[in-house]
Coordinates of C-alpha atoms in Angstrom, one line a residue:
X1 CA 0.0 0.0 0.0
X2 CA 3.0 2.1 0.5
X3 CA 4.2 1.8 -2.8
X4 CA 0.8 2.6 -4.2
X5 CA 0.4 5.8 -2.3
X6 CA 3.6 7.3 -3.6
X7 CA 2.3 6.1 -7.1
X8 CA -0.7 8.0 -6.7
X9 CA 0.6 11.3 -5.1
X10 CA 3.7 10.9 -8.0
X11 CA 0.5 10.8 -10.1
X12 CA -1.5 13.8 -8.6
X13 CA 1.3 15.8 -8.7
X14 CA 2.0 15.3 -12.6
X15 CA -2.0 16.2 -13.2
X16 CA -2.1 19.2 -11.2
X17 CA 0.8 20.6 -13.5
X18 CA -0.9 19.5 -17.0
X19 CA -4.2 20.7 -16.0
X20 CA -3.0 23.8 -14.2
X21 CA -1.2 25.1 -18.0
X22 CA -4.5 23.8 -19.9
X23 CA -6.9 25.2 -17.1
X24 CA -4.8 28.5 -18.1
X25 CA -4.6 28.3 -22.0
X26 CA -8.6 27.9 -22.1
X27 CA -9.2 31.1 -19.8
X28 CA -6.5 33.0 -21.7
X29 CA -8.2 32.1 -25.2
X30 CA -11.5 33.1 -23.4
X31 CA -10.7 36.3 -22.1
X32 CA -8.6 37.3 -25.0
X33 CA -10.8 36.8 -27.8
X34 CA -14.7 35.9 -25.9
X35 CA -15.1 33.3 -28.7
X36 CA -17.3 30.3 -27.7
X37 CA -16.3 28.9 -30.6
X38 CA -12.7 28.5 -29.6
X39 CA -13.2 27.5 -26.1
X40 CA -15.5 24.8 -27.5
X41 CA -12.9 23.5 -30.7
X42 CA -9.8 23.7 -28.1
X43 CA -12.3 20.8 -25.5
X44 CA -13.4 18.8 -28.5
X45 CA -10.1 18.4 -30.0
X46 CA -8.4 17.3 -26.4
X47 CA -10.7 14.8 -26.3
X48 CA -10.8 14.0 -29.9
X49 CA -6.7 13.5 -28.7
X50 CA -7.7 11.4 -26.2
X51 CA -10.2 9.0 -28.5
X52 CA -7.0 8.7 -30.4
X53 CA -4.6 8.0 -27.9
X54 CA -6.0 5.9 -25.8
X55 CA -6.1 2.4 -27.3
X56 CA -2.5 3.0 -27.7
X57 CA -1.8 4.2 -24.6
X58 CA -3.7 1.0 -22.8
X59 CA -1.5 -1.4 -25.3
X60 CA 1.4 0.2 -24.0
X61 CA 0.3 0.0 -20.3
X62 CA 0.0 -3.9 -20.7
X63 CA 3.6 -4.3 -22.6
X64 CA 5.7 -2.3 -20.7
X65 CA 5.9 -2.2 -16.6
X66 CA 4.3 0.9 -15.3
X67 CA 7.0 2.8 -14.1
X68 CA 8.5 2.8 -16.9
X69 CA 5.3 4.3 -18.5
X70 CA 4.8 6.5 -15.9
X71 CA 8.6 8.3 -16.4
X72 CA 8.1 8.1 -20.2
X73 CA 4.7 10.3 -20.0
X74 CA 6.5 12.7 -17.7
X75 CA 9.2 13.2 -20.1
X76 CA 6.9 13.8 -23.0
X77 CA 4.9 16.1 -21.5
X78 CA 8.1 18.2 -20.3
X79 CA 9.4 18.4 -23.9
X80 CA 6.4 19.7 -25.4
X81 CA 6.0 22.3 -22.9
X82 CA 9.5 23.4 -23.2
X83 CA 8.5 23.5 -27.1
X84 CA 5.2 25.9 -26.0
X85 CA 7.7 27.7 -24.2
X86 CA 9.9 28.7 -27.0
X87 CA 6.5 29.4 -29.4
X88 CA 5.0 31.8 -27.2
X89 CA 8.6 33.8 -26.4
X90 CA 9.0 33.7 -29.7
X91 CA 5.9 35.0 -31.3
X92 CA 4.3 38.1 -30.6
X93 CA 0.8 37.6 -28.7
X94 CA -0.9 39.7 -31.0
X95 CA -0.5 37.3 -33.7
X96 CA -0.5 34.4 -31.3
X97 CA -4.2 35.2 -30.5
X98 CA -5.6 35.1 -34.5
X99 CA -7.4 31.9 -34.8
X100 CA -7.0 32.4 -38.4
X101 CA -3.3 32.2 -38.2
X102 CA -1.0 28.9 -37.8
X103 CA 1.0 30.0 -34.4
X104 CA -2.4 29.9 -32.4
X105 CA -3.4 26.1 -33.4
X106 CA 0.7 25.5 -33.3
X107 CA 0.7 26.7 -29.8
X108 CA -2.6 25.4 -28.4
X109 CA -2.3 21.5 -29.9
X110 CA 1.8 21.3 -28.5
X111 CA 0.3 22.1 -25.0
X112 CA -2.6 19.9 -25.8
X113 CA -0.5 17.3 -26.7
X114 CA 1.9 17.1 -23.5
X115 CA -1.6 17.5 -21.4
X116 CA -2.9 14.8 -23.2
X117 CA -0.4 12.3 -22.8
X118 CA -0.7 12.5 -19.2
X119 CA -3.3 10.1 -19.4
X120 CA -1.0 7.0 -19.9
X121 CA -0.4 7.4 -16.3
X122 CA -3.6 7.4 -15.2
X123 CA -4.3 4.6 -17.1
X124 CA -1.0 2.9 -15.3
X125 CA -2.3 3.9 -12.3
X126 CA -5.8 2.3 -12.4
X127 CA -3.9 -0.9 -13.1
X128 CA -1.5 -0.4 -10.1
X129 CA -4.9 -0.2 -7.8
X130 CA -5.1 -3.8 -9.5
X131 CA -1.3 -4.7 -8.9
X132 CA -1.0 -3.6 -5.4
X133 CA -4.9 -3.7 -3.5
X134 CA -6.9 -6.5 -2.6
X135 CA -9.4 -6.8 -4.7
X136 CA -12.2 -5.7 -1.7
X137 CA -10.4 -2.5 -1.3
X138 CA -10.4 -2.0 -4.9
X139 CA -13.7 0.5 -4.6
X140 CA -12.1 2.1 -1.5
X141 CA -8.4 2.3 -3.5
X142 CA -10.3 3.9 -6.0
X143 CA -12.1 6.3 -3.9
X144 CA -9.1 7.2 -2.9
X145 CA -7.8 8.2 -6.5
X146 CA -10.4 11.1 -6.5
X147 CA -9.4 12.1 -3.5
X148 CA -5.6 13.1 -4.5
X149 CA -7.1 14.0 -8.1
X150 CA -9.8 16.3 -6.4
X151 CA -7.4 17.8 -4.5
X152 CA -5.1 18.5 -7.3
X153 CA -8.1 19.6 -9.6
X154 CA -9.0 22.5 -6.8
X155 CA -5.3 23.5 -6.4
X156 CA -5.1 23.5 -10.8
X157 CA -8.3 25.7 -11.2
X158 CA -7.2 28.7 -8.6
X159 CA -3.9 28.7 -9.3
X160 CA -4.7 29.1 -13.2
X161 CA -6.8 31.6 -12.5
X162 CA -4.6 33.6 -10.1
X163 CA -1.6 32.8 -12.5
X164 CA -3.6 34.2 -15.7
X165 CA -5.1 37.3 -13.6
X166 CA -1.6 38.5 -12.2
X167 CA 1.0 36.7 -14.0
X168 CA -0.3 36.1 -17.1
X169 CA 0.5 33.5 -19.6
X170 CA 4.1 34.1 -20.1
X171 CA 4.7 33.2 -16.3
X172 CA 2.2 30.5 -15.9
X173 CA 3.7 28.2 -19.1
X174 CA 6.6 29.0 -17.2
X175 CA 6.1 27.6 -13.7
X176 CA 4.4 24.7 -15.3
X177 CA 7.4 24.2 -17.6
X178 CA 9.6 23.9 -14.3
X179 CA 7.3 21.6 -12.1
X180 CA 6.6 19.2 -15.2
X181 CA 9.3 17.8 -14.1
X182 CA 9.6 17.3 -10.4
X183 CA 8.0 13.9 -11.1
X184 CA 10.6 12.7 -13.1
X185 CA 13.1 12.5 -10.2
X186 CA 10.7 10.5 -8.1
X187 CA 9.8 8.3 -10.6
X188 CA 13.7 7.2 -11.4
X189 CA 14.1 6.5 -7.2
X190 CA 10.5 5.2 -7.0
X191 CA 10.5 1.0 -7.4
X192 CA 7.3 -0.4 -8.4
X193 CA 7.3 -4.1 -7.9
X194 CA 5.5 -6.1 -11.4
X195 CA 5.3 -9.7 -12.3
X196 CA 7.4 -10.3 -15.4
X197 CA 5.4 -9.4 -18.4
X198 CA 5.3 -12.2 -20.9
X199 CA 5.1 -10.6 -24.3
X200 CA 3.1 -11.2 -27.4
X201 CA 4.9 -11.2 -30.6
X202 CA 1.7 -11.3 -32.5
X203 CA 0.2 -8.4 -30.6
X204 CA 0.2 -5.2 -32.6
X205 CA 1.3 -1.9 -31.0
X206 CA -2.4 -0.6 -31.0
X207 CA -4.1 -3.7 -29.8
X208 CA -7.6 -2.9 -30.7
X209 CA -8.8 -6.6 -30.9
X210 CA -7.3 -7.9 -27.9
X211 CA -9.0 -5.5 -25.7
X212 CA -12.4 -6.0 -27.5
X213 CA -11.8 -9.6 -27.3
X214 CA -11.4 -9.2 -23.2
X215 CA -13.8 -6.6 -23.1
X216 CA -16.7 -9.2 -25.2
X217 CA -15.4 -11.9 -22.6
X218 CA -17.7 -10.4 -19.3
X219 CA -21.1 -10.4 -20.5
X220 CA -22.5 -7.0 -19.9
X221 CA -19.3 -4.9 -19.6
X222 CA -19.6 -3.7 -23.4
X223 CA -23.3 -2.3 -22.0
X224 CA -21.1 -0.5 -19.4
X225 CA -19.3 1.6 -21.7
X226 CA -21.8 2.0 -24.3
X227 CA -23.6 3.6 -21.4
X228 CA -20.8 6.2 -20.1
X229 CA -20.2 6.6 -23.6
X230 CA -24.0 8.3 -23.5
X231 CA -23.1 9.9 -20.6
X232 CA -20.5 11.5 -22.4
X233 CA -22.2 13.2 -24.7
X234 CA -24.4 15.3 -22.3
X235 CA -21.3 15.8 -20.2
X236 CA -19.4 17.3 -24.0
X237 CA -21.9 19.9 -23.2
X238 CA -20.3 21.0 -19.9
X239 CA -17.1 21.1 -20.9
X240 CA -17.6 23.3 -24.1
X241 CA -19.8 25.7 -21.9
X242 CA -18.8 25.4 -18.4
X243 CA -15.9 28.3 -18.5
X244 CA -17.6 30.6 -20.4
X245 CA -20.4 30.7 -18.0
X246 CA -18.3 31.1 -15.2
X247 CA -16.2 33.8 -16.9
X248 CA -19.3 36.0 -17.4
X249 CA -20.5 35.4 -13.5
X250 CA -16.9 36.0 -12.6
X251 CA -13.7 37.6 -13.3
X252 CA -10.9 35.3 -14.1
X253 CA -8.9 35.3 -10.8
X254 CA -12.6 34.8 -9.1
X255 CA -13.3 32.4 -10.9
X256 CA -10.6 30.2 -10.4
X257 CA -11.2 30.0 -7.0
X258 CA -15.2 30.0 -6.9
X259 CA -13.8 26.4 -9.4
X260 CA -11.7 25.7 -6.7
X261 CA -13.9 25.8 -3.8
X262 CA -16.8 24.6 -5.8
X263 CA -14.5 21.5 -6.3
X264 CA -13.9 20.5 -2.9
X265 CA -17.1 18.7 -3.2
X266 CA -14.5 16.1 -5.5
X267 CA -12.3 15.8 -2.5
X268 CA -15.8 14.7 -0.3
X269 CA -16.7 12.6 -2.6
X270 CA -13.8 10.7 -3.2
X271 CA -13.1 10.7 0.8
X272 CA -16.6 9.1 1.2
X273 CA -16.1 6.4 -1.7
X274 CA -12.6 5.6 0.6
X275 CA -14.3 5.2 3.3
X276 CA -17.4 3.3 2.8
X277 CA -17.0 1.7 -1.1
X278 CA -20.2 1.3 -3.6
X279 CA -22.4 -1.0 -1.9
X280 CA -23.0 -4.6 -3.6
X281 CA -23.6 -3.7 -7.3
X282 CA -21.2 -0.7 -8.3
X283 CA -23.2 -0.3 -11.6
X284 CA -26.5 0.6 -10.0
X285 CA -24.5 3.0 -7.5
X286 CA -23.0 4.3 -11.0
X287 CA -26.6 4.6 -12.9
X288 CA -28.2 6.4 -9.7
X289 CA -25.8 9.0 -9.5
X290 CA -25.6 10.0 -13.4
X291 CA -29.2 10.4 -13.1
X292 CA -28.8 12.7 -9.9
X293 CA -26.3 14.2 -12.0
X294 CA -28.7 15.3 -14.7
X295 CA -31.0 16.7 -12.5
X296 CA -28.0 19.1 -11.1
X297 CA -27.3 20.0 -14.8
X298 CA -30.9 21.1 -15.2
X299 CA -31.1 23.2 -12.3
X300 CA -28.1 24.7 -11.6
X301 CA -28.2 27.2 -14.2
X302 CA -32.0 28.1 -13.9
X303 CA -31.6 31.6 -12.3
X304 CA -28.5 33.9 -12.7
X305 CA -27.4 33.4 -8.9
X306 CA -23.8 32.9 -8.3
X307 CA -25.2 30.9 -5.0
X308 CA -27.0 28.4 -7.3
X309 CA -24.2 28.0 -9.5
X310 CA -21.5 27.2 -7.1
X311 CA -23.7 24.7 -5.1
X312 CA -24.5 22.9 -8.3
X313 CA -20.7 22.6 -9.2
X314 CA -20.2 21.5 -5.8
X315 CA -22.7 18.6 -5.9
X316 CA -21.7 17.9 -9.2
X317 CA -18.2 17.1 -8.0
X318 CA -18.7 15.0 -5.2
X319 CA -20.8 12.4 -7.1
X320 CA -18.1 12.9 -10.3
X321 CA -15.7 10.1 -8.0
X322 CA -18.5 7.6 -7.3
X323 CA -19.4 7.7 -11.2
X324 CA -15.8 7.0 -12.3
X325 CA -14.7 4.6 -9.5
X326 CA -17.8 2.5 -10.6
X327 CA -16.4 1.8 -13.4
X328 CA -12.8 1.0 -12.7
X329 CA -14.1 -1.0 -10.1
X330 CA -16.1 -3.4 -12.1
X331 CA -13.1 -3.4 -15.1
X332 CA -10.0 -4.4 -12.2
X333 CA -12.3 -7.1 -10.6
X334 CA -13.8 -8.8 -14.3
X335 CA -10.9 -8.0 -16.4
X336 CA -7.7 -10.1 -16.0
X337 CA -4.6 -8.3 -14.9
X338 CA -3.2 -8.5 -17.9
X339 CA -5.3 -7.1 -20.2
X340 CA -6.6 -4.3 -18.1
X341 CA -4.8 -1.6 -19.8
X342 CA -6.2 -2.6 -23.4
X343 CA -9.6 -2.4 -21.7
X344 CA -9.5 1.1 -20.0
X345 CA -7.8 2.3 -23.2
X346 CA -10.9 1.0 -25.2
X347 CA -13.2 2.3 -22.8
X348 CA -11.5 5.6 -22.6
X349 CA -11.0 5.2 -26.5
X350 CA -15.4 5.0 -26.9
X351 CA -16.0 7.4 -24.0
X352 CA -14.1 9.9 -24.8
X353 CA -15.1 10.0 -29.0
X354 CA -18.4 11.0 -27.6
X355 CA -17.7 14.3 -26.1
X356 CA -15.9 16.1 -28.4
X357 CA -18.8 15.4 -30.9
X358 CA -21.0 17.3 -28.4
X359 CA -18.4 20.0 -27.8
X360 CA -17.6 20.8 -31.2
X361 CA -21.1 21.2 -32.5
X362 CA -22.5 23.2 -29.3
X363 CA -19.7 26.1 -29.3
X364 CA -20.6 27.1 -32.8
X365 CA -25.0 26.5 -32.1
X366 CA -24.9 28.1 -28.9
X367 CA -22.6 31.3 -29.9
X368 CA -24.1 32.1 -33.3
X369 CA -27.8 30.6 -32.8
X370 CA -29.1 30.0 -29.1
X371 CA -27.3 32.7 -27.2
X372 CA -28.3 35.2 -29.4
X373 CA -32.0 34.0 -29.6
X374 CA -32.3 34.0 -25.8
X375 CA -30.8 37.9 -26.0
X376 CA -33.9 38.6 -28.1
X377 CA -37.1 39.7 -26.1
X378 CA -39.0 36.8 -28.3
X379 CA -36.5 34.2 -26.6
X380 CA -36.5 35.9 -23.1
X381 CA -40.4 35.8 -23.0
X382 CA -40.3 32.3 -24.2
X383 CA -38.4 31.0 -21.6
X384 CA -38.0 33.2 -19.1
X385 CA -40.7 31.3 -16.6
X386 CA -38.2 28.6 -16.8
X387 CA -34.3 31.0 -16.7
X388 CA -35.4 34.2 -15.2
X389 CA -33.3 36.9 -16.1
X390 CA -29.9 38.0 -16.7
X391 CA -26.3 36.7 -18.5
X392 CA -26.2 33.8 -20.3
X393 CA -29.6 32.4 -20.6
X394 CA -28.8 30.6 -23.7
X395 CA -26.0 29.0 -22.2
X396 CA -28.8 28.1 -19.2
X397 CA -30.7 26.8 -21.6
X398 CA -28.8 23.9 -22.9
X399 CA -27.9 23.1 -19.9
X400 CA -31.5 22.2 -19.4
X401 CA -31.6 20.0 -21.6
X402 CA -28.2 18.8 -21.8
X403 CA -29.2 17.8 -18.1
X404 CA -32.6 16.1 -19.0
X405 CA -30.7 14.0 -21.9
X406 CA -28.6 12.2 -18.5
X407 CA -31.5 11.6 -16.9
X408 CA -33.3 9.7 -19.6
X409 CA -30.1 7.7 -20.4
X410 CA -30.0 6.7 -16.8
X411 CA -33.2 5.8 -16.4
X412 CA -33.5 3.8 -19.7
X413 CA -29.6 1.7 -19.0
X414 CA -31.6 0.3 -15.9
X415 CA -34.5 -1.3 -18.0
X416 CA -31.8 -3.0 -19.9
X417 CA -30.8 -6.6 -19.9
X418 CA -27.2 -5.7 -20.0
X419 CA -27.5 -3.8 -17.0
X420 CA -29.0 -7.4 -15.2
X421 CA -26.6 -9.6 -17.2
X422 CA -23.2 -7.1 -15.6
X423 CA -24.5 -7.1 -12.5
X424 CA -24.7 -10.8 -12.2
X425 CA -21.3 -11.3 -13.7
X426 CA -19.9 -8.4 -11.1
X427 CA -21.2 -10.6 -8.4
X428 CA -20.0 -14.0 -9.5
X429 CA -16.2 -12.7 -10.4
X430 CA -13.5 -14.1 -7.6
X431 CA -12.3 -12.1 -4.9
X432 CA -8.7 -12.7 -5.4
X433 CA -6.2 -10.4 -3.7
X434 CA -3.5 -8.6 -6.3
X435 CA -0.9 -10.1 -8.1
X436 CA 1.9 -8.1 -6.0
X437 CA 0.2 -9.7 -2.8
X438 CA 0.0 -13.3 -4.2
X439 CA 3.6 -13.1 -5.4
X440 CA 5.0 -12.0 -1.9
X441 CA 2.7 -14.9 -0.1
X442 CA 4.2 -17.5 -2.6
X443 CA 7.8 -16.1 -2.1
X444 CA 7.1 -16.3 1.9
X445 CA 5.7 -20.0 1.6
X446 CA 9.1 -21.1 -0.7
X447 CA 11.4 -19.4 2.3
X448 CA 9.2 -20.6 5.3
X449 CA 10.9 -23.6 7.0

């Protein structure tokens, strides 16, 4: 457990750097140019990154031992920042700023790119909960995960604010530049102790039908992600309009830390899945919650009151951990050890391709057709009963029914055979403890007199 801790915190630290540069790129773009559009491209293309990356990433997780994963993701991500670095010295910020020029998509997808490979170590790290928990802890070990990442996630969204507000960007690629890689040096000391992995010749380097083939091997799982991938979609929505709400409620350094605060509801939640796990069946804790979480989305938005707004986020937050520990808890107990990482990367890969579709068609809708109908007086007297008065209605709007969309898919995945067919298969999966744990009790039995 000792070992997995410092994974973890090694982990947390690397994702408060990525996400504290990206948190700060997307309210720079924001507040420089107030384009929507570009807030809403720059979300769908990270995860349009991450659709592409992560069936590769996953392959990699299961051929090469995960610290060795871990260290080259850090290293990546340090060289392409150092590369942003010397882009936005170089080029004036004027020019830097055109979305019609080169240097601004240049700029934006080097970033993106050492932000987006930070995910092969998250993906290495929900198969370390596998190598080094018991597999009853596994919901708890998990819990735990969003804990550290909550806590990192607060941390990432004031600091980018406060960096952006008094800094500026200049000084905030900067630091992040410099603390990429603190990790590095704890990785290279770090030992992280891994059965030998026996490897495939005939497996190819993106091993797309080996982790289908393990993923069609638990009845019911391929429901599982076909449902977050749902999910997904509705939550596209947030992530293209989230920021630009906020921005227009709050100045920038304000609202970094209105996100911050908001987000300590993450650190609750993940502190209560720690402590107390997800009951029997994880996938009707998971369903539950998404449908809770699409009521939030429909209300939280429904008057122009900061109050309302932050409470939302906050409740929003502290179910977030329960949703995603669901699932990696079902994976690590159904999946063999082995093929885990080809699994999460093929979730990941499905999940993930459904939010940028989302993303990248609301940015452009809602800035050049719904915001300005609801700026109208025929589109405030339509639905002002419903969203009151004041900034952003339109954005309040989809959120609506962005929010009613979850609900529905929630509601629907539990009169589903697939949801009855996983939950049996959830239940009926050994309770074996991790294959760090078996090792050391077959080493102690060989040297036991």
């Amino acid at each position: 457990m000792r070992t997995f801790v410092h994974v973890l915190v090694n982990t947390a630290v690397a994702n408060l750097t990525t996400n504290f540069l990206w948190f700060a790129v997307v309210f720079w773009v924001y507040l420089e140019t107030r384009s929507i559009l570009a807030t809403g491209v720059l979300g769908g293309v990270y995860m349009i990154l991450i659709a592409v990356c992560s069936m590769w990433f996953g392959s990699l997780v299961d051929r090469l031992r995960k610290q060795r994963v871990m260290v080259l993701s850090a290293t990546i991500s340090l060289v392409t920042f150092v590369v942003g670095c010397v882009i936005f010295f170089m080029v004036p910020e004027s020019e830097l700023l055109r979305l019609d020029r080169p240097w601004f998509w240049l700029f934006t997808l080097i970033v993106l790119a050492g932000c987006v490979v930070e995910l092969l170590r998250n993906l290495a790290l929900a198969t370390t909960v596998t190598l080094l928990v018991p597999t009853e802890r596994h919901a708890n070990a998990n819990g735990l995960v969003g804990t550290v990442q909550g806590l990192a996630f607060i941390a990432t969204s004031v600091f980018s604010g406060l960096s952006v507000g008094f800094i500026g960007m200049g000084g905030t690629i900067i630091i992040a530049t410099v603390f990429v890689g603190v990790p590095i040096l704890h990785l290279i000391a770090l030992r992280i102790p891994e059965p030998e992995i026996v490897q495939d010749p005939t497996r190819s380097a993106i091993d797309f039908r080996g982790g289908m083939a393990a993923m069609l091997a638990v009845p019911g799982l391929i429901a599982l992600v076909f449902f977050s991938t749902l999910n997904n979609l509705s939550g596209g929505v947030f992530m293209a309009l989230l920021d630009p709400y906020g921005l227009e409620l709050f100045a920038v350094e304000i609202w970094g830390i209105v996100f911050g605060v908001a987000s300590t509801g993450f650190i609750i939640g993940g502190a209560v899945v720690a402590k107390w796990g997800l009951g029997k069946n994880p996938i009707r804790t998971m369903l539950v919650l998404a449908g809770l979480l699409g009521v939030l989305g429909m209300v939280f938005t429904l008057r122009d009151w900061p109050w309302l707004f932050i409470t939302g986020i906050w409740l929003f937050m502290a179910m977030m951990p329960a949703v995603e520990a669901a699932e990696q808890t079902v994976i690590q107990k159904v999946v063999p050890y082995g093929k885990q990482g080809r699994v999460f990367g093929l979730a990941m890969t499905f999940e993930a391709a459904a939010a940028p579709i989302t993303s990248l068609l609301i940015a452009p809708i809602a800035e050049f057709w719904i915001v300005p109908y609801m700026e109208e007086p025929a589109g405030a007297a339509r639905w002002g009963w419903l969203l009151g008065e004041g900034e952003s209605r339109g954005i309040a709007l989809i959120f609506v029914w962005a929010g009613a969309a979850m609900v529905l898919v929630a509601a629907g995945a539990f009169l589903t055979r697939s949801y009855r067919i996983l939950s049996r298969s959830y239940a009926s999966a050994p309770v074996t403890v991790s294959p760090e744990a078996s090792a050391a009790a077959a080493e102690a039995e060989r040297t036991t007199p």
